[in-house]
Coordinates of C-alpha atoms in Angstrom, one line a residue:
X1 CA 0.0 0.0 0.0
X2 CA 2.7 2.6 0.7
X3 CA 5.3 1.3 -1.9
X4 CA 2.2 2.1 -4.4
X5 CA 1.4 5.3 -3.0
X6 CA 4.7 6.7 -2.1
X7 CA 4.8 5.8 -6.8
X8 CA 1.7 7.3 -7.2
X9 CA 2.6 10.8 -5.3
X10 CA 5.9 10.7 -7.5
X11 CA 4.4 10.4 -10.6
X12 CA 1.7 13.1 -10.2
X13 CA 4.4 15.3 -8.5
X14 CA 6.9 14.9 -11.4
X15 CA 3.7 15.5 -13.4
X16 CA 3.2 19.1 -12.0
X17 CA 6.7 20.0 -12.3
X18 CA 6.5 19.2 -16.4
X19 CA 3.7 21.1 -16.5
X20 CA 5.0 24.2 -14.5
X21 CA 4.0 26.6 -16.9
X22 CA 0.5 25.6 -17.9
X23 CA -0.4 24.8 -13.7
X24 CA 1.6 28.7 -13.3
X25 CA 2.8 27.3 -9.9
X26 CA 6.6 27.2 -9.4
X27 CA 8.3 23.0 -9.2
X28 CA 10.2 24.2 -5.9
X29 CA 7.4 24.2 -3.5
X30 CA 5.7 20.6 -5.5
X31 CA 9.6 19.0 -5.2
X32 CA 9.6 20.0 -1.4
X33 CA 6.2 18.4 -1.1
X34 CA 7.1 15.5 -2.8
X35 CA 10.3 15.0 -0.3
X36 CA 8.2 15.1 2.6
X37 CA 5.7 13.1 1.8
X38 CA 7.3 10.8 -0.3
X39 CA 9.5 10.0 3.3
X40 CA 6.5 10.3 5.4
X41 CA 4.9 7.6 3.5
X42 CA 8.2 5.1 4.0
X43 CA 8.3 6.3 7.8
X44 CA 4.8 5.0 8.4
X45 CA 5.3 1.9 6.5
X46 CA 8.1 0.8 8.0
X47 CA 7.2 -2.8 8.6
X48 CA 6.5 -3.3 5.5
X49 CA 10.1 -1.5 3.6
X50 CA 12.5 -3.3 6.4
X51 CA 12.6 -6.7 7.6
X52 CA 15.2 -8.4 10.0
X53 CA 16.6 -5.1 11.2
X54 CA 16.8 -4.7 15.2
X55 CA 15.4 -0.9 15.3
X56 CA 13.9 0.0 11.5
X57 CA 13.4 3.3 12.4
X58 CA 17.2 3.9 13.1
X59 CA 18.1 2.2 10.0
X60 CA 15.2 4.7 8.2
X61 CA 16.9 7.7 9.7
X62 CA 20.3 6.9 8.6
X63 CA 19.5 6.5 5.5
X64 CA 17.5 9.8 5.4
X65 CA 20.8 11.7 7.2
X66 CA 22.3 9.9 4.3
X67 CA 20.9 10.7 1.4
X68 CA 20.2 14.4 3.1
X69 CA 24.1 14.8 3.0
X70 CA 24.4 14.4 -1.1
X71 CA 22.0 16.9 -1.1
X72 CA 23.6 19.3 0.7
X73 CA 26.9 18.5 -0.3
X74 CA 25.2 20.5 -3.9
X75 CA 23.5 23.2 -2.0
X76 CA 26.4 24.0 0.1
X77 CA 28.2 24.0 -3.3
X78 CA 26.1 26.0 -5.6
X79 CA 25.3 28.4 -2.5
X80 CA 28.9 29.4 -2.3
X81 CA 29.7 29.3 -6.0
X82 CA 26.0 31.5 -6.2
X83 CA 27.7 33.9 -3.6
X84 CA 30.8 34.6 -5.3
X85 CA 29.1 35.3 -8.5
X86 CA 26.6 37.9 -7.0
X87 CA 29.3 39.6 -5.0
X88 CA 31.3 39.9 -8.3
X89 CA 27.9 41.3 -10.0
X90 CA 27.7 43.6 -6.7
X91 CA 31.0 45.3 -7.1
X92 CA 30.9 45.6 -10.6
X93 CA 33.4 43.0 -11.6
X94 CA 31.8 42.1 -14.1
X95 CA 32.8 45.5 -16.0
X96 CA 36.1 44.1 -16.9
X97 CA 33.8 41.8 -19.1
X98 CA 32.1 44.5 -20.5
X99 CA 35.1 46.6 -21.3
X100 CA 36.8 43.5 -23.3
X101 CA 34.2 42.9 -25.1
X102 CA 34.3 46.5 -26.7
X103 CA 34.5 46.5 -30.6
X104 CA 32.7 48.7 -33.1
X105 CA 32.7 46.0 -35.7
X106 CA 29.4 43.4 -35.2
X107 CA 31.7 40.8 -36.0
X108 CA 34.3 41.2 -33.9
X109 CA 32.2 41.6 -30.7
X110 CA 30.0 38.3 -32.3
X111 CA 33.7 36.6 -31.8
X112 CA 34.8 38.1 -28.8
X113 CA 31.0 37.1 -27.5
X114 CA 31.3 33.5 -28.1
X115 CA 34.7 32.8 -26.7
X116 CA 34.6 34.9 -23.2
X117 CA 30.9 33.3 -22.5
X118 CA 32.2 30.0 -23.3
X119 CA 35.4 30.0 -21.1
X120 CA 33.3 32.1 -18.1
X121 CA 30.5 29.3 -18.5
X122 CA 33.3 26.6 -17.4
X123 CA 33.9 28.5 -14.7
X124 CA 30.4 29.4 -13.6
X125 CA 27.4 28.0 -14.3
X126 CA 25.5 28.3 -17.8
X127 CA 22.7 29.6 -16.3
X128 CA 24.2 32.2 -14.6
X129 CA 26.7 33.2 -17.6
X130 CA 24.0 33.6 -20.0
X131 CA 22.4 36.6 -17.5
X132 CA 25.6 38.2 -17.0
X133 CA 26.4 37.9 -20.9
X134 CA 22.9 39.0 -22.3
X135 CA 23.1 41.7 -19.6
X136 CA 26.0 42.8 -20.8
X137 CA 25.3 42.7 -24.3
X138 CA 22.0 45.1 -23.7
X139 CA 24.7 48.0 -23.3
X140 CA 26.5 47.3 -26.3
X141 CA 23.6 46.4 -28.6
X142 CA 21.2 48.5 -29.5
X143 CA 19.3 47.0 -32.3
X144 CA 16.7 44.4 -31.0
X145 CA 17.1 41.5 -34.4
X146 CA 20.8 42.0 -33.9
X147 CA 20.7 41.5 -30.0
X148 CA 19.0 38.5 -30.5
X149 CA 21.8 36.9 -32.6
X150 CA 24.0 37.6 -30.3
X151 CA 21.6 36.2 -27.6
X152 CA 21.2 33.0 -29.4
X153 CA 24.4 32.6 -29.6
X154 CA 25.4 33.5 -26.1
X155 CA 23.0 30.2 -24.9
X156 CA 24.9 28.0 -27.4
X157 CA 28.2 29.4 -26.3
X158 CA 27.2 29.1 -22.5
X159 CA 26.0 25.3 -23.0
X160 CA 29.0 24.4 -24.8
X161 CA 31.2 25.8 -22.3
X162 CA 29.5 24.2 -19.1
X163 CA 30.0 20.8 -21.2
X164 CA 33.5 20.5 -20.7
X165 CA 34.2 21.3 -17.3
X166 CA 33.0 19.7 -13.9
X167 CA 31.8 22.9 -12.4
X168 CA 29.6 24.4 -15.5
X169 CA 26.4 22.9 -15.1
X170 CA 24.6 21.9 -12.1
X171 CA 23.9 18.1 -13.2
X172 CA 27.6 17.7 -14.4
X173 CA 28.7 19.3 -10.5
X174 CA 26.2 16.5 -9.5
X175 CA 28.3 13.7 -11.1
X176 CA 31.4 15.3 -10.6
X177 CA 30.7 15.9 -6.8
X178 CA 29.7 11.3 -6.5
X179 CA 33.1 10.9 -8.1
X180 CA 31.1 9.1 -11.3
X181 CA 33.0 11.5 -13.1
X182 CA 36.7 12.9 -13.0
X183 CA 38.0 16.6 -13.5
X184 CA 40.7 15.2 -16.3
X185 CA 38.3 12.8 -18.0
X186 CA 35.8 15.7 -18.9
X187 CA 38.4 18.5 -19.8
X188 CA 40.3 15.9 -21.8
X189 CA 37.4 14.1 -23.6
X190 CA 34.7 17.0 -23.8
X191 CA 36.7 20.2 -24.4
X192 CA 37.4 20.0 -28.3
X193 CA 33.8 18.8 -28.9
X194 CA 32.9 21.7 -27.0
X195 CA 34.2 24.0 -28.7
X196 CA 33.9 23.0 -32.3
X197 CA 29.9 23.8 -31.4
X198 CA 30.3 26.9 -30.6
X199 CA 33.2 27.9 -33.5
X200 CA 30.8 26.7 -36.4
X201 CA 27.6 28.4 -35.0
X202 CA 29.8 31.6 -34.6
X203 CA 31.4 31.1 -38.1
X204 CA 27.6 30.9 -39.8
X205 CA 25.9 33.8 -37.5
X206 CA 28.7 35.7 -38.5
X207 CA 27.2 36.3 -41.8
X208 CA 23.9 37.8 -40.7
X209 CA 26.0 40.8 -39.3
X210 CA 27.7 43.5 -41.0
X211 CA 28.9 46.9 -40.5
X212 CA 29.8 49.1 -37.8
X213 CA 28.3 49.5 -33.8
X214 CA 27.2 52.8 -32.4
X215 CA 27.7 53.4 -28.6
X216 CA 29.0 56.0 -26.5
X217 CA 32.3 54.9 -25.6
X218 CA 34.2 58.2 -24.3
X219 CA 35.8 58.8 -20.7
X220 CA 33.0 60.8 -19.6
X221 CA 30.3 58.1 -20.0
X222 CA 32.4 55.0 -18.5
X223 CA 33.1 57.1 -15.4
X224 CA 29.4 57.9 -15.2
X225 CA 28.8 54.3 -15.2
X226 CA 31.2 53.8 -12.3
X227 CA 29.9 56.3 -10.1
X228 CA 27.6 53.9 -8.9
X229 CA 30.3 51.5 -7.7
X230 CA 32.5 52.0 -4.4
X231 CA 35.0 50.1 -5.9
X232 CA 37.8 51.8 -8.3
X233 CA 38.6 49.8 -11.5
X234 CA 41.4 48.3 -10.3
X235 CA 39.5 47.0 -7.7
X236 CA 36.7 45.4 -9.6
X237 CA 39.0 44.1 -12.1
X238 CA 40.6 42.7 -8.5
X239 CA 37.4 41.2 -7.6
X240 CA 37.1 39.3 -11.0
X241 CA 40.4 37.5 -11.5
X242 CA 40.2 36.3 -7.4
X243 CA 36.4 35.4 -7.6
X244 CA 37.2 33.2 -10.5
X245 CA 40.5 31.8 -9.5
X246 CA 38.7 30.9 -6.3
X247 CA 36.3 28.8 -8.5
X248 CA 39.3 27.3 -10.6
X249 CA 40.7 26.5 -7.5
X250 CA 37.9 24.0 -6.0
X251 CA 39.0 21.2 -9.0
X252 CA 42.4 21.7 -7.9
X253 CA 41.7 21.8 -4.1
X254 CA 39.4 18.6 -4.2
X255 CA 42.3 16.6 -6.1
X256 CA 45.3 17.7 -3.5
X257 CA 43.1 16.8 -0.4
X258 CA 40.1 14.7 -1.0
X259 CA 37.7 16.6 0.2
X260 CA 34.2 17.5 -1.2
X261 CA 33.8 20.4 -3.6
X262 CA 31.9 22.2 -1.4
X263 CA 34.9 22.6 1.0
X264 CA 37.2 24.0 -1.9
X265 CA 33.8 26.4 -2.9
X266 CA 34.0 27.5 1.1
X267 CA 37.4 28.2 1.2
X268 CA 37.4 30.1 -1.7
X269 CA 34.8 32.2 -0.6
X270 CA 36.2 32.8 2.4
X271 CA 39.0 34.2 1.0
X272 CA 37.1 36.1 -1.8
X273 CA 35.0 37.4 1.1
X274 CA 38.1 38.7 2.9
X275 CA 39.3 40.5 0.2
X276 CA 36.1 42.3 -0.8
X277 CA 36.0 43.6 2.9
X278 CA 39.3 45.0 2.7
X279 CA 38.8 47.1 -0.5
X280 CA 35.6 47.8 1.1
X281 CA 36.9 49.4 4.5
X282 CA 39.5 50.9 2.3
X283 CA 36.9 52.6 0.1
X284 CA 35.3 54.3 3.1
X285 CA 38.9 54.9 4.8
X286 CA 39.5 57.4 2.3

């Protein structure tokens, strides 16, 4: 009775969640409800799910502690990843970005588009990439047809580039973080794959563009961008490079010690933390 109806609350839960958009109710709050009564359901049934054990309800909540820690092993993981990219968003980090990608040809910035979203993807995720990019691109580009070219090919860019590395998308960080997967085994078998789809698509979508961008681009505009921002520019361009080595570090931290991803994620945003504080109480020191 419980094995059927602990199926049957899965199936019309998983239901909901394909259907998020015609129901208009959000698949967090159904996935929590699932969880809880999915596990209420096996509590109650005990009896019938274990046999032969001396206390089933300690076996039961082992193995919920148990499968509670993968869990959070990813939250705690994706929560400090998450942080690091908002405080670099925050303090306007993410204008070094912007000021690369500046080019008044369409085809250059097309180019220069492709291959920074693509290598920040591995690095974040390629959710969170694609914002950054396509809110980065709404200051450059103007035109709406030609914004969505660049759009379209900021989501193929940011997909490629969370292919080939274990920290650019959240199921590959779920694989990665089990050990079903390796750090060398996806950069060494993924990476040229990767980015052969996003050279082609680029090389094609280069032919819908021509001619020249139009943007302000003089002194007097960037600094009244920046005005906004307590950090100066060589503090935010500061706050990129250590945010993002801090990511590129947890790989390399979880290989020298063993320990989870999300440790490595911690560490480096405790130091990145640290060193956002500093130019902060510097900022107001002056």
């Amino acid at each position: 009775m419980y094995a059927t109806l602990i199926i049957g609350i899965f199936i019309v839960g998983y239901l909901c969640i394909v259907l998020e958009h015609n129901l208009k109710i959000n698949k967090a709050p159904i996935a929590l409800f699932m969880c809880v009564a999915c596990w209420t359901c096996y509590f109650l049934g005990l009896d019938t799910f274990i046999t032969g054990e001396v206390n089933p309800k300690e076996h039961a909540q082992a193995s919920l502690l148990h499968h509670l820690s993968e869990a959070c092993e990813i939250l705690f993981f994706l929560m400090a990843a998450m942080t690091i990219v908002e405080i670099i968003d925050a303090n306007g980090g993410f204008n070094f970005v912007r000021n690369k990608l500046l080019t008044s040809s369409k085809r250059k910035l097309l180019w220069r588009v492709a291959f920074i979203t693509f290598f920040l993807s591995a690095l974040l995720d390629n959710l969170t990439t694609s914002i950054v990019m396509i809110m980065v691109l709404r200051k450059l580009v103007t035109d709406s047809k030609e914004r969505m070219i660049y759009a379209s090919l900021i989501i193929l860019a940011a997909n490629a580039g969370g292919a080939f590395s274990p920290i650019g998308d959240v199921t590959t960080i779920m694989l990665w973080i089990r050990n079903l997967v390796s750090t060398e085994g996806i950069l060494l078998s993924l990476f040229v794959p990767s980015i052969m789809s996003i050279i082609v698509p680029t090389f094609l979508l280069q032919y819908s563009l021509k001619g020249e961008l139009k943007y302000d681009t003089s002194e007097s505009t960037h600094k009244a961008e920046n005005t906004t921002q307590d950090f100066s520019d060589k503090e935010r361009t500061a706050v990129f490079v250590v945010g993002l080595s801090g990511l590129v570090f947890v790989p390399v931290f979880k290989t020298l010690t063993g320990l989870p991803p999300y440790m490595g994620a911690l560490l480096a945003l405790s130091v990145f933390w640290t060193v956002t504080e500093t130019f902060f109480r510097r900022g107001r020191n002056k």
